[in-house]
Amino acid sequence: MFKVMIIDDEWLVREGLKTTIAWHEMQCEIVGEADNGIDALKLIDELSPDILLSDIRMPGMDGLELVQTISRRDSEITTIFLTGFDDFSYAQQAVKLGAFDILLKPSDPHELRKTFGEATRMITLRRQQMDYTKILEKHQRTSQPFVLEKVLQHLLTDTASMQDMQLLYEALEGFLEPFEAFRVAVVDFGGGDADALKEPGWESGAAAYFRSCALTDPIPMNSGVYAVLLSEVGGS
């Protein structure tokens, strides 16, 4: 369900919108209402609506000021404005502020249903895109160690190709760019764990060197054997 807030200084308008529109048929529910922008802000923080159906001209804080304020907090809220015929100049400003649509009062139920259908489809698409981005980011995080392991094995055996280097560059998100040269170090912990590099007793020597110039976390190669990509600028 999509959460909707109605904001209008006229009680009859708010009641008419709540009772004459079949909100559930549009997969929407009215979660709150306010008669001015100041009170609306408090409810927005509390209720996190998906869509605001707001009058433009209201006392205290009008709809334009309200949208300017929430845009600095949450750009994901979709705003549909209600306005009288004589407020065309306000409507132009609303468009500049990113209003999804502007409906004339008194609102036509069929036009309102059409607008809300388009708005909910846009929100659904935006959510799907965000979910897909999160999946890609998760895949990148989980697959990165395997990519690095493969590339470092090729570097160790002097069989790395240009494709390997591109994979390495992408896995490190461009972090290799400042370095003209790098080395691969192999560390044998004798069956131990690479977390030993983080223990207090390893404050000097090899561990300190690794921490100062390592471009990657230790990548497991075999039992207790790890490879670390080192920059040339960290030492010789």
Coordinates of C-alpha atoms in Angstrom, one line a residue:
M1 CA 0.0 0.0 0.0
F2 CA 1.1 3.6 -0.7
K3 CA 0.8 6.0 2.2
V4 CA -1.0 9.3 1.4
M5 CA -1.2 12.5 3.4
I6 CA -3.8 15.2 2.6
I7 CA -2.9 18.8 3.4
D8 CA -5.5 21.5 3.0
D9 CA -6.7 24.3 5.1
E10 CA -10.4 23.6 4.2
W11 CA -12.0 20.9 6.3
L12 CA -14.6 20.2 3.7
V13 CA -12.0 19.6 1.0
R14 CA -10.1 17.1 3.2
E15 CA -13.3 15.2 4.1
G16 CA -14.4 15.2 0.5
L17 CA -11.1 13.7 -0.7
K18 CA -11.2 11.1 2.1
T19 CA -14.7 9.9 1.5
T20 CA -15.3 10.2 -2.3
I21 CA -12.2 8.6 -3.6
A22 CA -11.8 4.8 -3.5
W23 CA -8.3 4.9 -2.2
H24 CA -7.9 1.2 -1.6
E25 CA -8.7 0.4 -5.2
M26 CA -5.5 2.4 -6.0
Q27 CA -3.5 0.5 -3.4
C28 CA -3.4 3.7 -1.3
E29 CA -4.4 4.5 2.2
I30 CA -4.8 7.9 4.0
V31 CA -2.4 7.9 6.9
G32 CA -2.8 11.5 8.0
E33 CA -4.0 15.0 7.3
A34 CA -3.1 18.5 8.2
D35 CA -4.5 22.0 7.6
N36 CA -1.2 23.8 7.2
G37 CA 2.4 23.1 6.2
I38 CA 3.8 23.4 9.7
D39 CA 1.6 20.7 11.2
A40 CA 2.2 18.6 8.1
L41 CA 5.9 18.6 8.6
K42 CA 5.5 17.0 12.1
L43 CA 3.3 14.3 10.7
I44 CA 5.6 13.7 7.7
D45 CA 8.5 12.9 10.1
E46 CA 6.2 10.6 12.1
L47 CA 4.3 8.8 9.3
S48 CA 6.8 8.8 6.3
P49 CA 4.1 9.1 3.6
D50 CA 4.9 8.2 0.0
I51 CA 2.6 10.8 -1.6
L52 CA 1.5 14.3 -0.4
L53 CA -1.8 15.6 -1.8
S54 CA -1.4 19.2 -0.9
D55 CA -3.1 22.6 -1.4
I56 CA -0.7 25.3 -2.6
R57 CA -2.1 28.3 -0.8
M58 CA -2.4 27.8 3.0
P59 CA -1.8 30.0 6.0
G60 CA 1.4 29.8 8.0
M61 CA 3.4 27.7 5.6
D62 CA 2.0 27.2 2.1
G63 CA 2.5 24.1 -0.1
L64 CA 5.5 25.5 -2.0
E65 CA 7.4 26.2 1.3
L66 CA 6.4 22.8 2.5
V67 CA 7.8 21.0 -0.5
Q68 CA 11.0 23.1 -0.4
T69 CA 11.5 22.0 3.2
I70 CA 10.9 18.3 2.7
S71 CA 13.0 18.2 -0.4
R72 CA 16.0 18.9 1.7
R73 CA 15.1 16.0 3.9
D74 CA 13.6 13.3 1.7
S75 CA 13.6 13.6 -2.1
E76 CA 11.6 10.4 -2.4
I77 CA 8.3 11.9 -1.4
T78 CA 6.0 12.5 -4.4
T79 CA 3.9 15.7 -4.3
I80 CA 0.6 16.3 -6.1
F81 CA -0.7 19.8 -5.7
L82 CA -4.3 21.0 -5.6
T83 CA -4.9 24.6 -6.7
G84 CA -7.6 27.0 -7.7
F85 CA -7.9 28.3 -11.3
D86 CA -6.6 31.7 -10.3
D87 CA -3.3 30.4 -8.9
F88 CA -1.6 29.6 -12.1
S89 CA 1.6 31.5 -11.2
Y90 CA 1.8 29.3 -8.0
A91 CA 1.4 26.2 -10.2
Q92 CA 4.4 27.3 -12.3
Q93 CA 6.5 27.5 -9.2
A94 CA 5.3 24.1 -8.1
V95 CA 6.5 22.5 -11.4
K96 CA 9.9 24.1 -10.9
L97 CA 10.0 22.5 -7.4
G98 CA 9.4 19.1 -8.9
A99 CA 5.7 18.5 -8.3
F100 CA 4.5 15.3 -9.9
D101 CA 1.3 16.9 -11.1
I102 CA -1.1 19.8 -10.4
L103 CA -4.9 19.3 -10.1
L104 CA -7.5 22.0 -10.2
K105 CA -10.1 22.4 -7.5
P106 CA -12.7 21.0 -7.2
S107 CA -10.8 17.9 -8.1
D108 CA -12.3 15.5 -10.7
P109 CA -12.3 12.0 -9.2
H110 CA -11.4 10.4 -12.6
E111 CA -8.5 12.8 -13.1
L112 CA -7.3 12.2 -9.6
R113 CA -7.4 8.4 -10.0
K114 CA -5.4 8.7 -13.3
T115 CA -2.8 10.9 -11.6
F116 CA -2.4 8.7 -8.6
G117 CA -2.1 5.6 -10.9
E118 CA 0.8 7.3 -12.7
A119 CA 2.4 8.4 -9.4
T120 CA 2.2 4.9 -7.8
R121 CA 3.6 3.3 -11.0
M122 CA 6.5 5.8 -10.9
I123 CA 7.1 5.0 -7.2
T124 CA 7.0 1.3 -7.9
L125 CA 9.6 1.6 -10.7
R126 CA 11.8 3.7 -8.5
R127 CA 11.7 1.2 -5.7
Q128 CA 12.5 -1.7 -8.1
Q129 CA 15.5 0.3 -9.4
M130 CA 16.7 0.9 -5.8
D131 CA 16.2 -2.8 -5.0
Y132 CA 18.2 -3.8 -8.1
T133 CA 21.0 -1.4 -7.2
K134 CA 21.2 -2.9 -3.8
I135 CA 21.4 -6.4 -5.2
L136 CA 24.2 -5.3 -7.6
E137 CA 26.1 -3.7 -4.7
K138 CA 25.7 -6.8 -2.6
H139 CA 26.9 -9.0 -5.4
Q140 CA 29.9 -6.8 -5.9
R141 CA 30.8 -6.9 -2.2
T142 CA 30.4 -10.7 -2.0
S143 CA 32.2 -11.5 -5.3
Q144 CA 35.1 -9.1 -4.8
P145 CA 37.3 -11.5 -2.8
F146 CA 36.9 -14.2 -5.5
V147 CA 37.8 -11.7 -8.2
L148 CA 40.9 -10.5 -6.3
E149 CA 41.9 -14.1 -5.5
K150 CA 41.8 -15.0 -9.2
V151 CA 43.7 -11.9 -10.3
L152 CA 46.4 -12.2 -7.6
Q153 CA 47.0 -15.8 -8.6
H154 CA 47.6 -14.7 -12.1
L155 CA 49.9 -11.9 -11.0
L156 CA 51.9 -14.3 -8.8
T157 CA 52.4 -16.7 -11.8
D158 CA 53.1 -13.8 -14.2
T159 CA 50.1 -14.8 -16.3
A160 CA 48.0 -11.7 -15.7
S161 CA 46.2 -10.3 -18.7
M162 CA 44.9 -6.8 -19.5
Q163 CA 41.4 -8.2 -18.6
D164 CA 42.8 -9.2 -15.2
M165 CA 44.1 -5.7 -14.6
Q166 CA 40.7 -4.2 -15.5
L167 CA 39.0 -6.6 -13.1
L168 CA 41.5 -5.5 -10.4
Y169 CA 40.9 -1.9 -11.1
E170 CA 37.1 -2.3 -10.9
A171 CA 37.3 -4.4 -7.8
L172 CA 39.3 -1.7 -6.1
E173 CA 36.9 1.0 -7.4
G174 CA 39.7 2.9 -9.2
F175 CA 42.0 3.0 -6.1
L176 CA 44.9 1.7 -8.2
E177 CA 44.9 4.9 -10.4
P178 CA 47.4 6.9 -8.3
F179 CA 50.0 4.1 -8.3
E180 CA 52.3 3.4 -11.2
A181 CA 53.6 0.1 -9.7
F182 CA 52.6 -2.4 -7.1
R183 CA 53.7 -5.7 -5.7
V184 CA 52.0 -8.9 -4.6
A185 CA 53.2 -10.3 -1.2
V186 CA 52.4 -13.8 0.0
V187 CA 52.0 -14.3 3.7
D188 CA 52.1 -17.7 5.3
F189 CA 50.5 -17.8 8.8
G190 CA 51.2 -21.5 9.2
G191 CA 47.5 -22.4 9.4
G192 CA 46.7 -19.3 11.3
D193 CA 44.3 -16.4 10.5
A194 CA 44.9 -13.2 8.6
D195 CA 43.3 -11.3 11.5
A196 CA 46.6 -11.7 13.2
L197 CA 47.7 -8.6 11.3
K198 CA 45.2 -6.6 13.4
E199 CA 46.3 -7.9 16.8
P200 CA 48.1 -5.5 19.2
G201 CA 51.3 -7.6 19.2
W202 CA 51.9 -6.9 15.5
E203 CA 52.6 -3.2 15.8
S204 CA 55.9 -3.3 14.0
G205 CA 57.8 -5.2 11.4
A206 CA 55.9 -6.9 8.5
A207 CA 52.4 -6.2 9.8
A208 CA 53.1 -2.5 10.1
Y209 CA 54.5 -2.5 6.6
F210 CA 51.4 -4.3 5.2
R211 CA 49.1 -1.8 6.9
S212 CA 51.0 1.2 5.6
C213 CA 50.9 0.2 1.9
A214 CA 48.3 -2.5 1.4
L215 CA 45.8 -1.9 -1.3
T216 CA 43.7 -4.9 -0.4
D217 CA 42.8 -6.9 2.6
P218 CA 44.6 -10.3 2.8
I219 CA 43.1 -12.6 0.2
P220 CA 43.0 -16.3 1.1
M221 CA 45.0 -18.5 -1.3
N222 CA 45.4 -21.7 0.6
S223 CA 45.1 -22.8 4.2
G224 CA 46.9 -20.1 6.2
V225 CA 48.4 -18.6 3.1
Y226 CA 47.2 -15.1 2.0
A227 CA 48.2 -12.7 -0.8
V228 CA 48.3 -8.9 -0.3
L229 CA 48.5 -6.3 -3.0
L230 CA 51.0 -3.6 -2.0
S231 CA 51.7 -0.2 -3.4
E232 CA 55.3 0.8 -4.3
V233 CA 54.9 4.0 -2.4
G234 CA 54.6 2.2 0.9
G235 CA 58.2 1.1 1.0
S236 CA 60.8 -0.9 -0.9

